[in-house]
């Protein structure tokens, strides 16, 4: 059986049914003629999916580097001087140009920036799993969504549990596990030193004063990866 890497790395010139420039041309069986069996065909698709996950991780690291670079040079942009981890102080030019380059609404661009910061600084293990192709981008978004707002100990514990489940579940199934685990960790009386607002059901928790526009935009930009009310 041939290596899947050969199939994944094959360029447009070697792809059956494509011209040297990569344009599609009429074909009868396409890739099917190059597979020994169904397992090899499915493995090739899975390899591409892992590559997409790795690229999503690389994008997150690069986007966070760009955000920090902009934050460190406020004099070059129309933005007030802020701390490097302050998302509320995003330069409008950064958001506008990213949105245009990625062909997404500005709210989605802000969501990606916030997601990238969280992956790099708060969830390095989730980032590593994404880079290794062990989980999908949707799995990573689910983990970030359901660990958001938890104390560090609870956040790390929940992330550990969800990373284990993510390898064998769909994002929807992972969301069900995450919801139950999060609610268990927010249950009243669970920790004596836990603030009262942490113990309230998610739907009843008041929006904190610091819940800036970027966080609300991230919720609306990625509904499947966030806790539902």
Short mmCIF file of C-alpha atoms in Angstrom, two decimals:
data_model
loop_
_atom_site.label_atom_id
_atom_site.label_comp_id
_atom_site.label_asym_id
_atom_site.label_seq_id
_atom_site.Cartn_x
_atom_site.Cartn_y
_atom_site.Cartn_z
CA UNK A 1 0.00 0.00 0.00
CA UNK A 2 1.40 3.38 -0.93
CA UNK A 3 1.98 6.13 1.59
CA UNK A 4 -0.81 8.68 2.01
CA UNK A 5 1.85 11.37 2.06
CA UNK A 6 2.46 10.76 -1.61
CA UNK A 7 -1.18 11.35 -2.38
CA UNK A 8 -1.36 14.44 -0.18
CA UNK A 9 1.82 16.02 -1.50
CA UNK A 10 1.12 15.33 -5.15
CA UNK A 11 1.02 18.55 -7.12
CA UNK A 12 -1.55 19.67 -9.72
CA UNK A 13 0.50 18.25 -12.60
CA UNK A 14 0.24 14.74 -11.13
CA UNK A 15 -3.42 14.93 -10.14
CA UNK A 16 -5.60 12.80 -12.42
CA UNK A 17 -8.19 14.89 -14.20
CA UNK A 18 -6.31 18.18 -13.93
CA UNK A 19 -4.28 20.11 -16.44
CA UNK A 20 -0.72 21.31 -15.60
CA UNK A 21 -2.27 24.59 -14.43
CA UNK A 22 -4.65 22.82 -12.07
CA UNK A 23 -7.80 23.42 -14.13
CA UNK A 24 -10.38 20.65 -14.00
CA UNK A 25 -10.79 18.58 -17.16
CA UNK A 26 -13.30 15.82 -17.96
CA UNK A 27 -12.48 12.52 -16.28
CA UNK A 28 -14.20 9.25 -15.54
CA UNK A 29 -12.81 8.21 -12.19
CA UNK A 30 -10.48 10.96 -10.94
CA UNK A 31 -8.53 10.01 -7.81
CA UNK A 32 -10.41 6.71 -7.51
CA UNK A 33 -8.12 5.09 -10.06
CA UNK A 34 -5.12 5.79 -7.81
CA UNK A 35 -6.37 4.10 -4.62
CA UNK A 36 -5.74 0.50 -3.68
CA UNK A 37 -8.84 0.29 -1.48
CA UNK A 38 -11.40 2.40 0.41
CA UNK A 39 -9.26 2.56 3.54
CA UNK A 40 -6.45 4.23 1.62
CA UNK A 41 -8.90 6.68 0.05
CA UNK A 42 -10.42 7.64 3.39
CA UNK A 43 -6.98 7.93 4.99
CA UNK A 44 -5.95 10.36 2.25
CA UNK A 45 -8.97 12.57 2.99
CA UNK A 46 -8.21 12.39 6.74
CA UNK A 47 -4.62 13.42 6.05
CA UNK A 48 -5.83 16.53 4.25
CA UNK A 49 -8.17 17.28 7.15
CA UNK A 50 -5.25 17.05 9.59
CA UNK A 51 -3.31 19.41 7.37
CA UNK A 52 -6.18 21.92 7.51
CA UNK A 53 -6.12 21.74 11.32
CA UNK A 54 -2.39 22.37 11.33
CA UNK A 55 -2.84 25.38 9.06
CA UNK A 56 -5.53 26.76 11.39
CA UNK A 57 -3.03 26.55 14.26
CA UNK A 58 -0.37 28.31 12.21
CA UNK A 59 -2.84 31.04 11.32
CA UNK A 60 -3.65 31.54 15.00
CA UNK A 61 0.01 31.94 15.93
CA UNK A 62 0.63 34.35 13.06
CA UNK A 63 -2.49 36.38 13.80
CA UNK A 64 -1.52 36.77 17.44
CA UNK A 65 1.96 37.88 16.38
CA UNK A 66 0.40 40.51 14.14
CA UNK A 67 -1.89 41.71 16.94
CA UNK A 68 1.03 42.05 19.36
CA UNK A 69 3.09 43.86 16.74
CA UNK A 70 0.31 46.38 16.17
CA UNK A 71 -0.22 46.82 19.94
CA UNK A 72 3.48 47.51 20.44
CA UNK A 73 3.45 50.31 17.85
CA UNK A 74 0.34 52.44 18.54
CA UNK A 75 2.02 55.47 16.99
CA UNK A 76 1.76 53.80 13.57
CA UNK A 77 -1.97 53.21 13.83
CA UNK A 78 -5.07 55.16 14.77
CA UNK A 79 -5.39 53.50 18.15
CA UNK A 80 -4.72 54.44 21.79
CA UNK A 81 -1.73 52.94 23.58
CA UNK A 82 -2.93 49.80 25.36
CA UNK A 83 -1.56 46.68 26.97
CA UNK A 84 -0.56 43.94 24.55
CA UNK A 85 -3.32 41.62 25.81
CA UNK A 86 -6.12 44.21 25.67
CA UNK A 87 -8.49 43.20 22.89
CA UNK A 88 -10.74 46.18 23.48
CA UNK A 89 -7.94 48.40 22.21
CA UNK A 90 -7.64 46.77 18.78
CA UNK A 91 -6.58 49.19 16.10
CA UNK A 92 -9.53 49.80 13.75
CA UNK A 93 -7.14 49.63 10.81
CA UNK A 94 -6.05 46.13 11.80
CA UNK A 95 -9.63 44.89 12.06
CA UNK A 96 -10.66 46.56 8.82
CA UNK A 97 -7.73 45.26 6.79
CA UNK A 98 -7.94 41.73 8.17
CA UNK A 99 -11.66 41.60 7.43
CA UNK A 100 -11.03 42.74 3.88
CA UNK A 101 -8.14 40.32 3.34
CA UNK A 102 -10.07 37.34 4.73
CA UNK A 103 -13.35 38.40 3.12
CA UNK A 104 -15.27 38.25 6.41
CA UNK A 105 -17.30 40.77 8.44
CA UNK A 106 -15.29 42.87 10.86
CA UNK A 107 -16.99 41.12 13.76
CA UNK A 108 -15.65 37.79 12.51
CA UNK A 109 -12.17 39.28 12.16
CA UNK A 110 -12.30 40.43 15.79
CA UNK A 111 -13.48 36.94 16.76
CA UNK A 112 -10.51 35.34 15.01
CA UNK A 113 -8.11 37.73 16.73
CA UNK A 114 -9.55 36.95 20.15
CA UNK A 115 -9.58 33.23 19.41
CA UNK A 116 -5.93 33.34 18.33
CA UNK A 117 -4.90 35.15 21.50
CA UNK A 118 -6.71 32.61 23.65
CA UNK A 119 -5.13 29.66 21.85
CA UNK A 120 -1.61 31.03 22.11
CA UNK A 121 -1.67 32.32 25.68
CA UNK A 122 -4.40 30.43 27.54
CA UNK A 123 -4.73 27.13 25.71
CA UNK A 124 -1.32 26.02 24.42
CA UNK A 125 -2.31 22.35 24.72
CA UNK A 126 -5.37 22.88 22.55
CA UNK A 127 -3.17 24.75 20.08
CA UNK A 128 -0.68 21.86 20.07
CA UNK A 129 -3.46 19.33 19.45
CA UNK A 130 -4.76 21.47 16.60
CA UNK A 131 -1.29 21.82 15.10
CA UNK A 132 -0.81 18.06 15.30
CA UNK A 133 -4.09 17.42 13.50
CA UNK A 134 -5.49 15.57 16.52
CA UNK A 135 -8.54 17.84 16.68
CA UNK A 136 -10.35 20.07 14.20
CA UNK A 137 -10.76 23.83 14.27
CA UNK A 138 -14.39 23.31 15.33
CA UNK A 139 -13.25 21.16 18.27
CA UNK A 140 -10.79 23.88 19.33
CA UNK A 141 -13.53 26.52 19.17
CA UNK A 142 -15.77 24.36 21.35
CA UNK A 143 -13.02 23.97 23.95
CA UNK A 144 -12.33 27.70 24.01
CA UNK A 145 -16.01 28.52 24.24
CA UNK A 146 -16.84 26.29 27.17
CA UNK A 147 -13.70 27.03 29.20
CA UNK A 148 -14.11 30.80 28.79
CA UNK A 149 -14.66 32.61 32.08
CA UNK A 150 -13.67 29.71 34.34
CA UNK A 151 -11.03 30.00 37.02
CA UNK A 152 -7.64 28.70 35.95
CA UNK A 153 -7.90 25.41 37.86
CA UNK A 154 -11.35 24.62 36.46
CA UNK A 155 -10.34 25.80 33.00
CA UNK A 156 -7.30 23.53 32.87
CA UNK A 157 -9.24 20.56 34.22
CA UNK A 158 -12.08 21.02 31.74
CA UNK A 159 -9.68 21.55 28.84
CA UNK A 160 -7.88 18.31 29.74
CA UNK A 161 -11.12 16.36 29.77
CA UNK A 162 -12.39 17.88 26.52
CA UNK A 163 -9.12 17.29 24.68
CA UNK A 164 -9.42 13.62 25.55
CA UNK A 165 -13.00 13.44 24.25
CA UNK A 166 -12.28 15.54 21.16
CA UNK A 167 -10.21 12.79 19.55
CA UNK A 168 -13.20 10.47 19.24
CA UNK A 169 -16.26 12.73 19.08
CA UNK A 170 -17.83 15.21 16.69
CA UNK A 171 -17.85 18.89 17.68
CA UNK A 172 -21.55 18.56 18.49
CA UNK A 173 -20.97 15.58 20.77
CA UNK A 174 -18.07 17.36 22.42
CA UNK A 175 -20.34 20.33 23.05
CA UNK A 176 -22.77 18.14 24.99
CA UNK A 177 -19.95 16.84 27.19
CA UNK A 178 -18.57 20.34 27.64
CA UNK A 179 -21.92 21.79 28.67
CA UNK A 180 -22.47 19.15 31.34
CA UNK A 181 -18.93 19.46 32.68
CA UNK A 182 -19.04 23.26 32.73
CA UNK A 183 -22.36 23.37 34.57
CA UNK A 184 -21.02 20.87 37.10
CA UNK A 185 -18.06 23.14 37.76
CA UNK A 186 -20.33 26.17 38.16
CA UNK A 187 -22.77 24.41 40.49
CA UNK A 188 -23.58 26.41 43.67
CA UNK A 189 -21.63 25.41 46.75
CA UNK A 190 -18.96 23.59 44.77
CA UNK A 191 -16.16 25.81 46.06
CA UNK A 192 -16.26 27.96 49.14
CA UNK A 193 -14.04 30.62 47.60
CA UNK A 194 -15.94 30.78 44.34
CA UNK A 195 -17.66 34.15 43.67
CA UNK A 196 -21.44 34.02 43.65
CA UNK A 197 -21.74 35.06 39.99
CA UNK A 198 -19.66 32.05 38.97
CA UNK A 199 -22.20 29.73 40.55
CA UNK A 200 -25.21 31.07 38.70
CA UNK A 201 -26.61 29.24 35.66
CA UNK A 202 -25.10 30.54 32.44
CA UNK A 203 -28.40 31.95 31.18
CA UNK A 204 -28.85 34.04 34.35
CA UNK A 205 -25.34 35.34 34.76
CA UNK A 206 -25.28 39.14 34.36
CA UNK A 207 -23.05 40.49 31.63
CA UNK A 208 -19.96 41.94 33.33
CA UNK A 209 -19.11 45.57 32.69
CA UNK A 210 -15.91 44.53 30.96
CA UNK A 211 -17.72 42.29 28.47
CA UNK A 212 -16.49 44.29 25.51
CA UNK A 213 -17.73 44.29 21.94
CA UNK A 214 -15.12 41.80 20.78
CA UNK A 215 -16.35 39.05 23.10
CA UNK A 216 -19.96 39.48 21.97
CA UNK A 217 -18.79 39.41 18.38
CA UNK A 218 -16.91 36.16 18.95
CA UNK A 219 -20.04 34.56 20.38
CA UNK A 220 -22.08 35.50 17.31
CA UNK A 221 -19.31 34.65 14.87
CA UNK A 222 -18.90 31.09 16.13
CA UNK A 223 -22.23 29.90 17.55
CA UNK A 224 -21.35 26.19 17.30
CA UNK A 225 -18.23 26.63 19.35
CA UNK A 226 -19.74 28.62 22.19
CA UNK A 227 -22.01 27.79 25.13
CA UNK A 228 -25.62 28.25 24.17
CA UNK A 229 -27.92 30.16 26.55
#
